[in-house]
Coordinates of C-alpha atoms in Angstrom, one line a residue:
M1 CA 0.0 0.0 0.0
K2 CA 1.4 3.4 -1.0
I3 CA 0.9 6.2 1.4
D4 CA 0.0 8.6 -1.4
D5 CA -2.8 6.2 -2.5
L6 CA -4.0 5.9 1.1
M7 CA -4.4 9.7 1.3
A8 CA -6.7 9.6 -1.7
S9 CA -8.8 6.7 -0.5
S10 CA -9.1 7.5 3.2
G11 CA -9.5 11.3 3.0
V12 CA -6.7 11.7 5.7
K13 CA -4.3 14.1 4.1
F14 CA -1.2 16.1 4.9
G15 CA -1.7 19.5 6.5
T16 CA 0.9 21.4 8.4
S17 CA 3.7 19.0 9.4
G18 CA 1.5 15.9 9.5
A19 CA -1.6 14.0 8.6
R20 CA -5.1 15.2 9.5
G21 CA -8.6 14.1 8.9
R22 CA -12.0 13.1 10.3
V23 CA -11.8 10.9 13.3
V24 CA -14.0 8.3 11.6
D25 CA -11.5 8.2 8.7
M26 CA -8.5 8.0 11.0
T27 CA -8.9 4.3 11.7
D28 CA -6.2 2.4 13.6
R29 CA -5.2 0.9 10.3
V30 CA -4.8 4.2 8.6
C31 CA -2.9 5.7 11.5
F32 CA -0.7 2.6 11.7
A33 CA 0.1 3.0 8.0
Y34 CA 1.0 6.7 8.2
S35 CA 3.3 6.1 11.2
L36 CA 5.0 3.2 9.5
G37 CA 5.5 5.3 6.4
F38 CA 7.1 8.0 8.5
L39 CA 9.4 5.4 10.2
Q40 CA 10.4 3.8 6.9
H41 CA 11.4 7.3 5.7
L42 CA 13.5 7.7 8.8
R43 CA 15.2 4.4 8.3
S44 CA 16.0 5.3 4.7
T45 CA 17.8 8.5 5.9
G46 CA 19.5 6.9 8.9
A47 CA 17.5 9.1 11.3
V48 CA 16.4 6.0 13.3
V49 CA 17.8 2.5 13.6
A50 CA 16.4 -0.8 14.6
G51 CA 15.7 -0.8 18.3
G52 CA 15.8 3.0 18.5
D53 CA 13.3 5.0 20.6
V54 CA 10.3 6.8 19.2
G55 CA 8.4 9.2 21.4
I56 CA 4.6 9.5 21.4
A57 CA 2.3 12.0 23.1
G58 CA -1.2 13.4 22.5
D59 CA -3.7 16.1 23.3
Y60 CA -7.0 15.8 25.2
R61 CA -9.3 14.8 22.3
P62 CA -11.3 11.7 23.1
S63 CA -9.8 10.0 20.0
S64 CA -6.1 10.7 20.9
P65 CA -5.4 7.7 23.2
R66 CA -6.7 5.3 20.6
I67 CA -4.6 6.9 17.8
M68 CA -1.5 7.0 20.1
A69 CA -1.9 3.2 20.6
A70 CA -2.0 2.7 16.8
C71 CA 1.2 4.8 16.5
A72 CA 2.8 2.6 19.2
A73 CA 1.9 -0.5 17.3
A74 CA 3.5 0.9 14.1
V75 CA 6.7 1.8 16.0
R76 CA 6.9 -1.8 17.2
A77 CA 6.3 -3.2 13.7
A78 CA 9.1 -1.0 12.5
G79 CA 11.5 -2.7 15.0
C80 CA 11.7 0.4 17.3
R81 CA 10.7 1.1 20.9
P82 CA 7.7 3.3 21.6
R83 CA 7.9 5.7 24.6
N84 CA 4.6 7.2 25.9
F85 CA 4.9 10.7 27.2
G86 CA 1.2 11.1 27.8
G87 CA -0.8 14.4 27.4
I88 CA 1.8 17.1 27.0
P89 CA 2.3 20.1 24.7
T90 CA 3.5 19.5 21.2
P91 CA 6.6 21.7 21.8
A92 CA 7.4 19.7 24.9
L93 CA 7.5 16.5 23.0
A94 CA 9.5 18.0 20.1
A95 CA 12.0 19.6 22.5
F96 CA 12.6 16.3 24.3
G97 CA 13.0 14.5 21.0
I98 CA 15.6 17.0 19.8
A99 CA 17.5 16.8 23.1
E100 CA 17.5 13.0 22.9
R101 CA 18.0 12.8 19.1
M102 CA 14.7 10.8 19.0
P103 CA 11.9 11.1 16.4
T104 CA 8.5 11.7 17.9
L105 CA 4.8 11.4 17.0
M106 CA 2.3 14.0 18.4
V107 CA -1.4 13.0 18.1
T108 CA -3.3 16.3 17.8
G109 CA -5.7 18.2 15.7
S110 CA -4.5 21.5 17.2
H111 CA -7.3 24.0 17.2
I112 CA -9.9 22.3 15.1
P113 CA -13.0 20.5 16.5
D114 CA -12.6 17.1 18.1
D115 CA -14.4 15.3 15.3
R116 CA -11.0 15.6 13.6
N117 CA -7.5 14.7 14.7
G118 CA -4.1 14.3 13.3
I119 CA -0.5 13.0 13.7
K120 CA 2.3 15.4 13.7
F121 CA 5.7 13.9 12.7
N122 CA 8.9 15.2 14.2
L123 CA 12.5 14.2 13.1
P124 CA 15.2 14.0 15.7
S125 CA 16.1 17.5 14.6
G126 CA 12.6 18.9 14.7
E127 CA 9.6 19.2 12.4
I128 CA 9.4 17.4 9.1
L129 CA 9.8 19.7 6.0
K130 CA 8.2 19.4 2.6
D131 CA 10.9 17.1 1.2
D132 CA 10.3 14.7 4.1
E133 CA 6.6 14.9 3.5
A134 CA 7.2 13.9 -0.2
S135 CA 9.3 10.9 0.9
I136 CA 6.6 9.7 3.3
R137 CA 4.0 10.0 0.7
A138 CA 6.1 7.8 -1.6
Q139 CA 6.6 5.0 0.9
T140 CA 5.0 1.7 0.3
V141 CA 4.0 -0.1 3.5
V142 CA 3.0 -3.7 4.2
L143 CA 0.4 -4.0 7.0
P144 CA 0.1 -7.0 9.3
E145 CA -3.6 -7.5 8.4
A146 CA -4.0 -10.1 11.1
H147 CA -3.6 -7.3 13.7
F148 CA -6.7 -5.5 12.5
A149 CA -10.5 -6.2 12.7
A150 CA -12.7 -5.7 9.7
D151 CA -13.5 -2.1 10.7
G152 CA -9.8 -1.2 10.7
S153 CA -9.3 -1.2 14.5
L154 CA -6.4 -2.9 16.2
L155 CA -7.2 -6.2 17.9
A156 CA -4.8 -5.7 20.8
P157 CA -4.0 -2.0 21.2
A158 CA -1.5 -1.1 23.9
L159 CA 0.5 1.9 25.0
P160 CA 3.7 1.6 27.1
M161 CA 3.6 2.9 30.7
E162 CA 3.5 6.7 30.7
E163 CA 6.7 8.7 31.4
D164 CA 7.0 12.2 32.7
A165 CA 10.5 13.0 31.4
A166 CA 9.5 15.1 28.5
F167 CA 7.1 17.2 30.6
A168 CA 9.7 17.7 33.3
A169 CA 12.4 18.7 30.8
Y170 CA 10.0 21.3 29.2
I171 CA 9.4 23.0 32.6
E172 CA 13.1 23.0 33.4
R173 CA 13.9 24.5 30.0
Y174 CA 12.2 27.8 30.9
L175 CA 12.7 27.8 34.7
R176 CA 16.5 27.5 34.0
F177 CA 16.5 30.2 31.3
F178 CA 14.5 33.0 32.9
P179 CA 15.4 34.6 36.3
T180 CA 13.6 33.1 39.2
D181 CA 11.7 36.5 39.8
W182 CA 10.9 37.0 36.1
L183 CA 7.2 37.2 36.8
A184 CA 7.2 38.2 40.5
G185 CA 4.3 40.3 41.5
L186 CA 2.2 39.7 38.4
R187 CA -1.3 38.5 38.7
V188 CA -2.2 36.2 35.9
G189 CA -5.5 34.5 34.9
L190 CA -4.8 31.1 33.3
Y191 CA -7.6 30.1 30.9
E192 CA -7.1 26.4 30.9
H193 CA -10.1 25.0 28.9
S194 CA -9.0 21.7 27.4
S195 CA -5.5 22.7 26.4
V196 CA -2.9 20.0 27.0
A197 CA -0.6 22.9 28.0
R198 CA -2.6 24.0 31.0
D199 CA -0.6 22.1 33.7
A200 CA 2.7 23.1 32.1
F201 CA 1.6 26.8 32.0
H202 CA 0.6 26.7 35.6
A203 CA 4.0 25.2 36.6
L204 CA 5.9 27.8 34.6
L205 CA 3.9 30.8 35.7
T206 CA 4.1 30.0 39.4
G207 CA 7.6 28.8 39.1
L208 CA 8.7 32.2 37.8
G209 CA 6.9 34.0 40.6
A210 CA 3.4 34.9 39.2
E211 CA 0.3 34.7 41.3
V212 CA -2.0 32.5 39.2
T213 CA -5.7 32.0 39.1
R214 CA -6.9 29.0 37.1
L215 CA -9.9 29.7 35.0
G216 CA -12.3 27.9 32.7
R217 CA -11.0 24.3 33.0
A218 CA -13.1 22.0 30.9
D219 CA -13.5 18.2 30.8
T220 CA -14.8 18.2 27.2
F221 CA -12.7 19.4 24.3
I222 CA -13.0 23.1 23.3
P223 CA -11.6 24.1 19.8
V224 CA -9.9 27.3 20.8
D225 CA -8.4 28.9 17.7
T226 CA -5.8 31.6 18.4
E227 CA -6.0 32.9 14.8
A228 CA -9.8 33.2 14.7
I229 CA -10.7 33.8 18.3
R230 CA -14.2 32.7 19.2
P231 CA -16.7 35.3 20.4
E232 CA -17.1 33.2 23.5
D233 CA -13.4 33.6 24.4
V234 CA -13.6 37.3 23.7
Q235 CA -16.5 37.5 26.2
L236 CA -14.8 35.4 28.8
A237 CA -11.7 37.5 28.7
A238 CA -13.7 40.7 29.1
E239 CA -15.6 39.2 32.1
W240 CA -12.5 38.0 33.8
A241 CA -10.7 41.3 33.3
A242 CA -13.6 43.4 34.4
G243 CA -12.8 43.1 38.1
G244 CA -9.3 44.5 37.6
Q245 CA -7.6 41.6 39.5
F246 CA -5.3 40.5 36.6
D247 CA -2.3 42.0 34.9
A248 CA -2.7 39.6 32.0
L249 CA -4.6 36.5 30.8
I250 CA -2.8 33.5 29.3
S251 CA -4.0 30.5 27.3
A252 CA -3.1 28.3 24.4
D253 CA -4.7 26.1 21.8
G254 CA -5.4 22.4 22.2
D255 CA -1.9 21.2 21.8
G256 CA -0.1 24.1 23.3
D257 CA 1.9 25.4 20.4
R258 CA -0.1 28.6 19.8
P259 CA -0.5 31.2 22.6
L260 CA -3.2 33.5 23.7
V261 CA -2.1 36.6 25.7
A262 CA -4.5 39.3 26.9
D263 CA -3.7 42.5 28.5
A264 CA -5.2 43.8 31.8
R265 CA -8.3 44.9 29.8
G266 CA -8.9 41.4 28.6
E267 CA -8.1 42.2 25.0
W268 CA -6.4 39.2 23.3
L269 CA -3.2 40.2 21.4
R270 CA -3.2 39.1 17.8
G271 CA -0.7 36.3 17.3
D272 CA 1.5 38.3 14.8
I273 CA 1.7 41.2 17.3
A274 CA 2.7 38.8 20.1
G275 CA 5.4 37.4 17.7
I276 CA 6.9 40.8 17.1
L277 CA 7.0 41.6 20.8
C278 CA 8.5 38.3 21.8
A279 CA 11.2 38.6 19.1
R280 CA 12.1 42.0 20.3
E281 CA 12.3 41.0 24.0
L282 CA 14.5 38.0 23.1
G283 CA 16.9 40.3 21.1
A284 CA 16.3 38.6 17.7
A285 CA 18.4 40.0 14.9
A286 CA 16.4 38.2 12.1
V287 CA 12.8 37.3 11.9
V288 CA 10.9 35.0 9.5
T289 CA 7.1 35.1 9.2
P290 CA 4.4 34.2 6.6
V291 CA 3.0 36.8 4.2
S292 CA -0.2 36.9 6.3
S293 CA 1.4 38.5 9.3
N294 CA 1.1 42.2 10.3
T295 CA 3.4 44.6 8.4
A296 CA 4.2 46.4 11.7
L297 CA 7.1 43.9 11.8
E298 CA 9.0 45.7 9.0
R299 CA 7.6 49.2 10.0
S300 CA 9.0 48.8 13.5
G301 CA 12.6 48.9 12.4
W302 CA 13.6 46.7 15.3
F303 CA 15.2 43.9 13.3
D304 CA 18.2 43.6 10.9
A305 CA 16.5 41.2 8.5
V306 CA 12.9 40.1 7.8
L307 CA 11.9 37.3 5.5
R308 CA 8.4 36.5 4.4
T309 CA 7.2 33.0 3.4
R310 CA 4.2 30.9 2.6
I311 CA 1.9 30.0 5.5
G312 CA 2.9 27.0 7.5
S313 CA 5.7 26.2 9.9
P314 CA 7.7 24.1 7.4
Y315 CA 8.1 27.2 5.2
V316 CA 9.0 29.3 8.3
I317 CA 11.6 26.8 9.3
A318 CA 13.1 26.7 5.8
G319 CA 13.3 30.5 5.9
M320 CA 15.0 30.5 9.3
Q321 CA 17.6 28.1 7.9
T322 CA 18.2 30.4 5.0
L323 CA 18.9 33.4 7.3
R324 CA 21.1 31.3 9.6
A325 CA 23.1 30.2 6.6
R326 CA 23.7 33.9 5.9
G327 CA 25.4 34.2 9.3
L328 CA 22.6 36.0 11.1
A329 CA 21.8 35.3 14.7
P330 CA 19.7 35.1 16.7
V331 CA 17.1 33.9 14.2
V332 CA 13.5 33.4 15.2
G333 CA 10.2 33.0 13.4
Y334 CA 6.5 33.2 14.2
E335 CA 3.2 32.7 12.5
A336 CA 0.0 34.7 12.6
N337 CA -1.5 32.2 15.0
G338 CA 1.2 33.2 17.5
G339 CA 3.3 30.0 17.4
F340 CA 6.9 31.0 17.9
L341 CA 10.0 29.2 16.6
I342 CA 13.7 29.5 17.6
E343 CA 16.3 28.6 15.0
T344 CA 19.5 29.6 17.0
D345 CA 20.2 29.6 20.7
I346 CA 19.1 32.7 22.6
E347 CA 21.2 34.4 25.3
L348 CA 19.5 36.4 28.1
D349 CA 21.2 37.6 31.3
G350 CA 23.9 35.0 30.9
Q351 CA 21.6 32.1 30.4
R352 CA 21.2 30.1 27.2
L353 CA 17.9 28.9 25.7
P354 CA 18.5 26.1 23.2
A355 CA 17.0 26.4 19.7
L356 CA 13.5 24.9 19.3
P357 CA 12.5 25.1 15.6
T358 CA 8.9 24.2 16.1
R359 CA 5.9 26.3 17.2
D360 CA 5.7 27.0 20.9
A361 CA 3.2 28.9 23.0
A362 CA 5.0 29.1 26.4
I363 CA 8.0 31.2 25.2
V364 CA 5.6 33.9 23.9
A365 CA 3.5 34.2 27.1
L366 CA 6.5 34.1 29.5
T367 CA 8.6 36.5 27.4
I368 CA 5.9 39.2 26.9
L369 CA 4.8 39.2 30.6
G370 CA 8.4 39.3 31.9
G371 CA 9.4 41.9 29.3
A372 CA 6.6 44.1 30.4
R373 CA 7.5 43.7 34.1
R374 CA 11.2 44.4 33.3
R375 CA 10.3 47.6 31.5
G376 CA 7.9 48.6 34.3
V377 CA 4.9 48.9 32.0
P378 CA 1.6 47.1 31.5
V379 CA 1.3 44.6 28.6
A380 CA -0.8 47.0 26.6
A381 CA 2.1 49.6 26.6
L382 CA 4.3 47.1 24.7
T383 CA 1.8 47.0 21.8
E384 CA 1.5 50.8 21.8
A385 CA 5.1 51.1 20.9
L386 CA 4.4 49.5 17.5
P387 CA 3.3 51.3 14.3
A388 CA -0.5 51.5 14.1
R389 CA -1.2 48.5 12.0
F390 CA -4.0 46.1 13.0
T391 CA -5.1 42.8 11.6
Y392 CA -8.2 40.6 11.8
S393 CA -8.9 37.1 10.6
D394 CA -11.8 34.8 10.2
R395 CA -12.8 31.8 8.2
I396 CA -15.8 30.3 6.3
K397 CA -16.1 26.8 7.7
A398 CA -17.2 23.7 5.7
F399 CA -15.7 25.3 2.5
P400 CA -14.1 22.5 0.4
T401 CA -10.5 23.1 -0.4
E402 CA -11.1 22.3 -4.1
L403 CA -13.7 25.0 -4.3
S404 CA -11.5 27.5 -2.5
Q405 CA -8.7 26.9 -5.0
E406 CA -11.2 27.1 -7.9
R407 CA -12.5 30.5 -6.7
L408 CA -9.1 32.0 -6.0
A409 CA -7.7 30.8 -9.4
A410 CA -9.7 33.6 -11.1
F411 CA -7.2 36.0 -9.4
A412 CA -4.1 34.0 -10.2
T413 CA -4.0 33.6 -14.0
G414 CA -0.3 34.5 -14.4
D415 CA -1.2 37.8 -16.1
A416 CA -0.5 40.6 -13.6
D417 CA -2.9 43.1 -15.2
A418 CA -5.7 40.6 -15.7
D419 CA -5.3 39.5 -12.0
R420 CA -5.4 43.1 -10.8
N421 CA -8.5 43.8 -12.9
A422 CA -10.2 40.6 -11.6
V423 CA -9.5 41.6 -8.0
A424 CA -10.7 45.1 -8.6
T425 CA -14.0 43.9 -10.0
V426 CA -14.8 42.1 -6.8
F427 CA -13.1 44.2 -4.1
S428 CA -12.5 47.8 -5.2
G429 CA -16.1 48.8 -4.6
A430 CA -15.5 48.2 -0.9
F431 CA -11.8 48.9 -0.5
G432 CA -10.7 51.2 -3.3
P433 CA -8.1 50.8 -6.1
V434 CA -5.8 47.8 -6.1
A435 CA -2.0 48.5 -5.8
S436 CA -0.7 45.0 -6.1
V437 CA -1.6 41.3 -5.9
D438 CA 0.8 38.8 -4.2
H439 CA 0.4 35.0 -4.9
T440 CA 3.0 33.7 -2.4
D441 CA 0.3 31.9 -0.6
G442 CA -3.3 32.3 -1.8
V443 CA -4.2 35.9 -2.9
R444 CA -2.9 38.8 -0.9
I445 CA -4.2 42.2 -2.1
T446 CA -2.7 45.5 -1.2
F447 CA -4.9 48.5 -2.0
D448 CA -3.7 52.1 -2.7
S449 CA -4.8 53.0 0.8
G450 CA -2.2 50.6 2.2
E451 CA -4.9 48.3 3.5
V452 CA -4.6 44.6 2.9
A453 CA -7.0 41.7 2.3
H454 CA -5.5 38.2 2.1
L455 CA -7.5 35.1 1.1
R456 CA -6.4 31.5 1.2
P457 CA -7.6 28.0 1.9
S458 CA -6.7 26.5 5.3
G459 CA -3.9 24.0 5.2
N460 CA -5.5 21.9 8.0
A461 CA -9.3 21.9 7.4
P462 CA -11.9 22.6 4.7
E463 CA -12.0 26.3 5.5
L464 CA -11.5 29.5 3.5
R465 CA -9.7 32.1 5.5
A466 CA -9.5 35.9 5.2
Y467 CA -6.9 38.1 6.8
T468 CA -7.3 41.9 6.8
E469 CA -5.0 44.7 7.8
A470 CA -5.7 48.4 8.3
A471 CA -4.7 51.4 10.4
S472 CA -7.3 50.8 13.1
P473 CA -8.8 47.7 14.6
D474 CA -12.3 48.7 13.7
R475 CA -11.4 49.1 10.1
A476 CA -9.6 45.8 10.0
R477 CA -12.6 44.1 11.5
D478 CA -15.0 45.8 9.1
M479 CA -12.9 44.8 6.1
N480 CA -12.9 41.2 7.3
R481 CA -16.7 41.3 7.7
V482 CA -17.0 42.4 4.1
C483 CA -14.6 39.7 3.0
M484 CA -16.7 37.1 4.8
E485 CA -19.8 38.2 3.0
I486 CA -18.0 38.0 -0.3
L487 CA -16.5 34.6 0.4
D488 CA -19.8 33.2 1.7
G489 CA -21.4 34.1 -1.6
W490 CA -18.7 32.0 -3.4
R491 CA -20.1 28.7 -2.2
R492 CA -23.7 29.4 -3.5

């Protein structure tokens, strides 16, 4: 069975750094096959050998333990030893794998609803890149059919005994790097919901001196999306902040690689603004981010080099590697969802933070809060130092990827004048004359006013996303509302 063919027949396809699909389609048999294909790829490159360790962890979705067991079965079939690190953040698993030179498998669907899930593949050096993905897709795997029932479930699923080594190492990573009083005196509300990062965040915040109140813990999975924040989460933050008892609110998405940081007013920072602030406080010289991120990055003048890429952490990682090869350091990256990546080691007050070239939420929350405390200002004052550029994003759900691509193809014919005219026909009535159209990832339109509208299919779900940028938050929100109305009309 070829993995590429399985993608077509099962509906479980590659998204960002791994396979994702509907839980009903992610049978044990399918998950076993994908994991085996990944391990065969590693064997072909020498990144894992017979008898080698492979780490496994998962988020709090109901389907995650079952899929973790299928991954463990594939690891054994590949002649390797599975290690179960339980429910921990994606970056905690990746960091431990890098430190131990061990590949890892993270079972998570990130921010999407729990009727979907995924498997994120990490090399001993970090996330898989697009070349690795191509090799995995090309693998032909032979499944031990006697291990599966007719419905594709394992007949004898089993996970090894859970270990806490990866969780402990993640906590130590930041407690060792930051001063012990980094957050002393700060009052922090921790929005826990169903994030697998909630216990790690509590340990880190309290360990660095913050006074922490745990909020909103949930036993059922809640799809918190840091890039398209739910109205419910906006309302919760406003209610928690109303009493004035918090200096900040902190949270993360389901697998803990995308942060949410709110100021004392309960206003969630956009992920791309949080990325700029984090990069500045860490003393980054060079920054990589996708084209969808706020242009305040360049306008700030805080960094020696900025590189824009397609959306997705593999592209950000490749961009960071490019800047590192130029001799730049420290090199970091971030995405519009707030996930922060570190390509080169960071030095702060004589302490070294090892590189972690995968999305992380904790570094953003800890750095921004501690940076505000060190400067003696509230979190809101950090954002006020930036140029007045504001972004907003939303998405149309249940919008088939093929239809998204078909609609956007009308603006990407290869003829610049024709593309500009096609865009103007649809959008100029609302946003004015078109200055340029960028096809780096989807269709990013810059208008003569300097305002931006960026349209692209999601890489992880059947959704069509719109990102807007303007000189005020109200204008960015209004632009996005208009885009949503236009995009919604496209599926009729």
